[in-house]
CSV table of N, CA and C in Angstrom, one decimal:
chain,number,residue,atom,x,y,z
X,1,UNK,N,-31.7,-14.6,34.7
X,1,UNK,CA,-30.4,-15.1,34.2
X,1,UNK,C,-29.7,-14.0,33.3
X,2,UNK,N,-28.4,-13.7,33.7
X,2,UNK,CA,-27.7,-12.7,32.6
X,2,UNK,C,-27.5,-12.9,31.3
X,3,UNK,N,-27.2,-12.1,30.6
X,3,UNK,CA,-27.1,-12.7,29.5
X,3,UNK,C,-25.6,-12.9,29.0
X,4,UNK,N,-25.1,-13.5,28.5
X,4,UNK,CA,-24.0,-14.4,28.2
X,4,UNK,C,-23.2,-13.0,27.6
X,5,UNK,N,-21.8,-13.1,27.6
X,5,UNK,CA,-20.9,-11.9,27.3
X,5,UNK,C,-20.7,-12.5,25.4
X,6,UNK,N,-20.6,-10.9,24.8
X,6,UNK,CA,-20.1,-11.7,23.3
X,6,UNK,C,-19.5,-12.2,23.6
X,7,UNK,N,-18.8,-12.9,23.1
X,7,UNK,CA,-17.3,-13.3,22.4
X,7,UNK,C,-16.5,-12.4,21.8
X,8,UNK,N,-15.3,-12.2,22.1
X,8,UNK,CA,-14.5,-11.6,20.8
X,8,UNK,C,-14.3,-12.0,19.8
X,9,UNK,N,-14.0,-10.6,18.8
X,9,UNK,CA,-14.3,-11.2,17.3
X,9,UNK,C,-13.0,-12.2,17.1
X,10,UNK,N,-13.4,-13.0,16.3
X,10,UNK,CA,-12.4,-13.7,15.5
X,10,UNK,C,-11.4,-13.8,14.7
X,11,UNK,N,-10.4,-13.7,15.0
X,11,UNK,CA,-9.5,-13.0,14.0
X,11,UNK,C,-9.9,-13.9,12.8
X,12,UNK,N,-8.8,-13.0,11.0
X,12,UNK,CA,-9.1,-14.4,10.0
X,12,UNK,C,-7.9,-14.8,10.7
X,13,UNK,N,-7.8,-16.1,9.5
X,13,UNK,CA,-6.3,-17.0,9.9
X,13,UNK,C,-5.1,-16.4,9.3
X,14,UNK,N,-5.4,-15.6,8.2
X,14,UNK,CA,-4.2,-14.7,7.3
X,14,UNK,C,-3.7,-13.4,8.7
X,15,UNK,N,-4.7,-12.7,9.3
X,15,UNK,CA,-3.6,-12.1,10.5
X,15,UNK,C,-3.3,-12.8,11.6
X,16,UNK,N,-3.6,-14.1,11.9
X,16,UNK,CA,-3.3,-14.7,13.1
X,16,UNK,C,-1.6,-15.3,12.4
X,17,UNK,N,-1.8,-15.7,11.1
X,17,UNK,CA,-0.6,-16.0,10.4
X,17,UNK,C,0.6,-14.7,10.6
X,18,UNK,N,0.0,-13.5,10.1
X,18,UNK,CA,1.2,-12.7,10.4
X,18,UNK,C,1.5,-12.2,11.3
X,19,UNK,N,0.8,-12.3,12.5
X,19,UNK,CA,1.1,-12.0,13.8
X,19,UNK,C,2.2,-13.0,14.3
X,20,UNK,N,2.0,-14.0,14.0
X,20,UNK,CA,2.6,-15.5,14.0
X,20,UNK,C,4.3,-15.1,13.4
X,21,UNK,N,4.0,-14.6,12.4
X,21,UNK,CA,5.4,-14.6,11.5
X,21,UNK,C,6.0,-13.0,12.2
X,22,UNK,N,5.4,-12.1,12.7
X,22,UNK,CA,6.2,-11.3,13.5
X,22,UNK,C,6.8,-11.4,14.7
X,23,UNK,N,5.9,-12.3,15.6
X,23,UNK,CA,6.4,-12.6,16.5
X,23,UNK,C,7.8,-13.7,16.4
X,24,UNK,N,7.7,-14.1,14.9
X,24,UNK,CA,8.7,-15.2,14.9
X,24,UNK,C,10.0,-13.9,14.2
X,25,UNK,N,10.1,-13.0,13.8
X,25,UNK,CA,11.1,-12.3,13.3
X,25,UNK,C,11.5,-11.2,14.5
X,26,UNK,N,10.6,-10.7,15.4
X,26,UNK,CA,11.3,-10.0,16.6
X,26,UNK,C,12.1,-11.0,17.4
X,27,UNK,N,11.1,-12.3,17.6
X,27,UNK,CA,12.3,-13.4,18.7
X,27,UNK,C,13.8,-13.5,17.7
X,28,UNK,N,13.6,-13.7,16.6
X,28,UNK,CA,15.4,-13.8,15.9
X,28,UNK,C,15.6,-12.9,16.0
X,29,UNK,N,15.5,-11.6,16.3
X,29,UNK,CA,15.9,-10.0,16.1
X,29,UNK,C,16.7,-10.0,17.4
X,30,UNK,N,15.4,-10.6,18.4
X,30,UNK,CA,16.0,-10.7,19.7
X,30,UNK,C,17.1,-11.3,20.2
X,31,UNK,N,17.2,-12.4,19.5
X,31,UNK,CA,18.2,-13.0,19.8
X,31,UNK,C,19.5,-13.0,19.1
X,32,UNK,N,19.8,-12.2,18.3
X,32,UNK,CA,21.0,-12.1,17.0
X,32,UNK,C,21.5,-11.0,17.9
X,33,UNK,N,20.2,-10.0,18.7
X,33,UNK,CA,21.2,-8.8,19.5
X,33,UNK,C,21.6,-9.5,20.7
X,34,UNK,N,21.2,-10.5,21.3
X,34,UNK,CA,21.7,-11.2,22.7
X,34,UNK,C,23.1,-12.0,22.4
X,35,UNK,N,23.1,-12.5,21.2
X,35,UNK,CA,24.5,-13.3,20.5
X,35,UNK,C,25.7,-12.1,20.4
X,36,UNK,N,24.9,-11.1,19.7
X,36,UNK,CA,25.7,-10.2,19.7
X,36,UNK,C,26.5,-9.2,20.8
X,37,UNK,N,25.6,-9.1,21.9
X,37,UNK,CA,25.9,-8.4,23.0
X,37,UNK,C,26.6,-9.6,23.9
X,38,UNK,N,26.7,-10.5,24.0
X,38,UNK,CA,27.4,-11.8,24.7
X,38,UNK,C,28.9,-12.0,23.7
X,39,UNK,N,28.6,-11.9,22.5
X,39,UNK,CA,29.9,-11.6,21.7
X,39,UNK,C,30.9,-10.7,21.9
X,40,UNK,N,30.0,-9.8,21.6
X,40,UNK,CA,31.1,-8.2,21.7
X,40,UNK,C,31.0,-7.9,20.3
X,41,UNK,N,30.7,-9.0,19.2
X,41,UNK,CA,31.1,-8.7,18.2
X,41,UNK,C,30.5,-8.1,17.2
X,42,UNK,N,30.7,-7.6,16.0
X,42,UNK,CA,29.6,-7.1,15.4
X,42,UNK,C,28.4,-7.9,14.5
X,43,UNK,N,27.0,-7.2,14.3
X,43,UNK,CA,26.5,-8.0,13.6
X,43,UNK,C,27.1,-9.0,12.3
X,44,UNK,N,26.2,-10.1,12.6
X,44,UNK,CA,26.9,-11.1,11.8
X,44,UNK,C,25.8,-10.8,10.5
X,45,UNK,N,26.5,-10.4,9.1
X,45,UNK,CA,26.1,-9.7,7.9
X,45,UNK,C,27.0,-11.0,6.8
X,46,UNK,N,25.9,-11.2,5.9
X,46,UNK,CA,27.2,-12.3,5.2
X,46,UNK,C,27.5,-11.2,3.7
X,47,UNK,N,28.5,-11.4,3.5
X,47,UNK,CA,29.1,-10.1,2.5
X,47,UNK,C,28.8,-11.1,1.3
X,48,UNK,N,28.4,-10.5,0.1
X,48,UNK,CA,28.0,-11.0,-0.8
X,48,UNK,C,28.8,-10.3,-2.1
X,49,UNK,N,30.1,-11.3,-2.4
X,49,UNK,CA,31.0,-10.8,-3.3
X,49,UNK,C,30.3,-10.0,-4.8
X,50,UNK,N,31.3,-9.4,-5.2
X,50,UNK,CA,30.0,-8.6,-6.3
X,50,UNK,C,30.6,-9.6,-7.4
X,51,UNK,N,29.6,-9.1,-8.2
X,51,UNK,CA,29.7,-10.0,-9.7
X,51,UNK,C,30.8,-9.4,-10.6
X,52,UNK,N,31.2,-10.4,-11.2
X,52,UNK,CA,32.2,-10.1,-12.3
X,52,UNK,C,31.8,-9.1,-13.2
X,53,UNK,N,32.5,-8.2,-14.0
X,53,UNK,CA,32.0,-7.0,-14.9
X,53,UNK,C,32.1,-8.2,-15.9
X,54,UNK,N,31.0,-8.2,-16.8
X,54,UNK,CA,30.9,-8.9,-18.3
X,54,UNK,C,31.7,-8.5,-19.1
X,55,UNK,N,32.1,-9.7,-19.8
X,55,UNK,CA,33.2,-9.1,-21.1
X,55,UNK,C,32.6,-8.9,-22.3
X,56,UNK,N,33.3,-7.6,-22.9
X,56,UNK,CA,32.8,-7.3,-24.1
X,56,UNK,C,32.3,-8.0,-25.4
X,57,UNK,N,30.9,-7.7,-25.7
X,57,UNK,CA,30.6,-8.4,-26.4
X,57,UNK,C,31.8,-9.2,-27.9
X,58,UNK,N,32.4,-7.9,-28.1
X,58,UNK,CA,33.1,-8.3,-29.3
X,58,UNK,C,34.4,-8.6,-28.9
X,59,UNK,N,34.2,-9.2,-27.8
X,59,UNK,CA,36.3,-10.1,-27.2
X,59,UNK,C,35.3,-11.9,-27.7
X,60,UNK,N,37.2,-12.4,-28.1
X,60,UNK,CA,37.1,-13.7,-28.4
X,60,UNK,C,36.6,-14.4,-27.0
C-alpha cells in the first residue's frame, strides 16, 4: 500500500486574511481602471479642500 501524500502546509489565518484583503484591493483597482476606461474620464480622486490658516493668537 503507498503511502499517503503530505498535505500542504497550512497557511496561518493572519496570511490567508491578507491574501484575502489583496485580492479584495486589486479587484477595486481593477475595476476603478474598467469605470475609468469605459468613461474616458479621469480617475475619480476626491479633492480634499485645505484647512483654513489659524488666526493669530493675539486677534480679538
Amino acid at each position: 500500500m503507498p503511502a499517503p501524500e503530505p498535505s500542504p502546509p497550512q497557511s496561518s489565518p493572519s496570511a490567508a486574511a491578507s491574501h484575502s484583503g489583496a485580492y479584495v484591493l486589486a479587484e477595486a483597482a481593477a475595476r476603478a481602471r474598467d469605470i475609468r476606461a469605459a468613461t474616458g474620464g479621469r480617475p475619480l480622486v476626491a479633492r480634499v479642500p485645505p484647512l483654513p490658516t489659524p488666526a493669530p493668537a493675539d486677534a480679538p
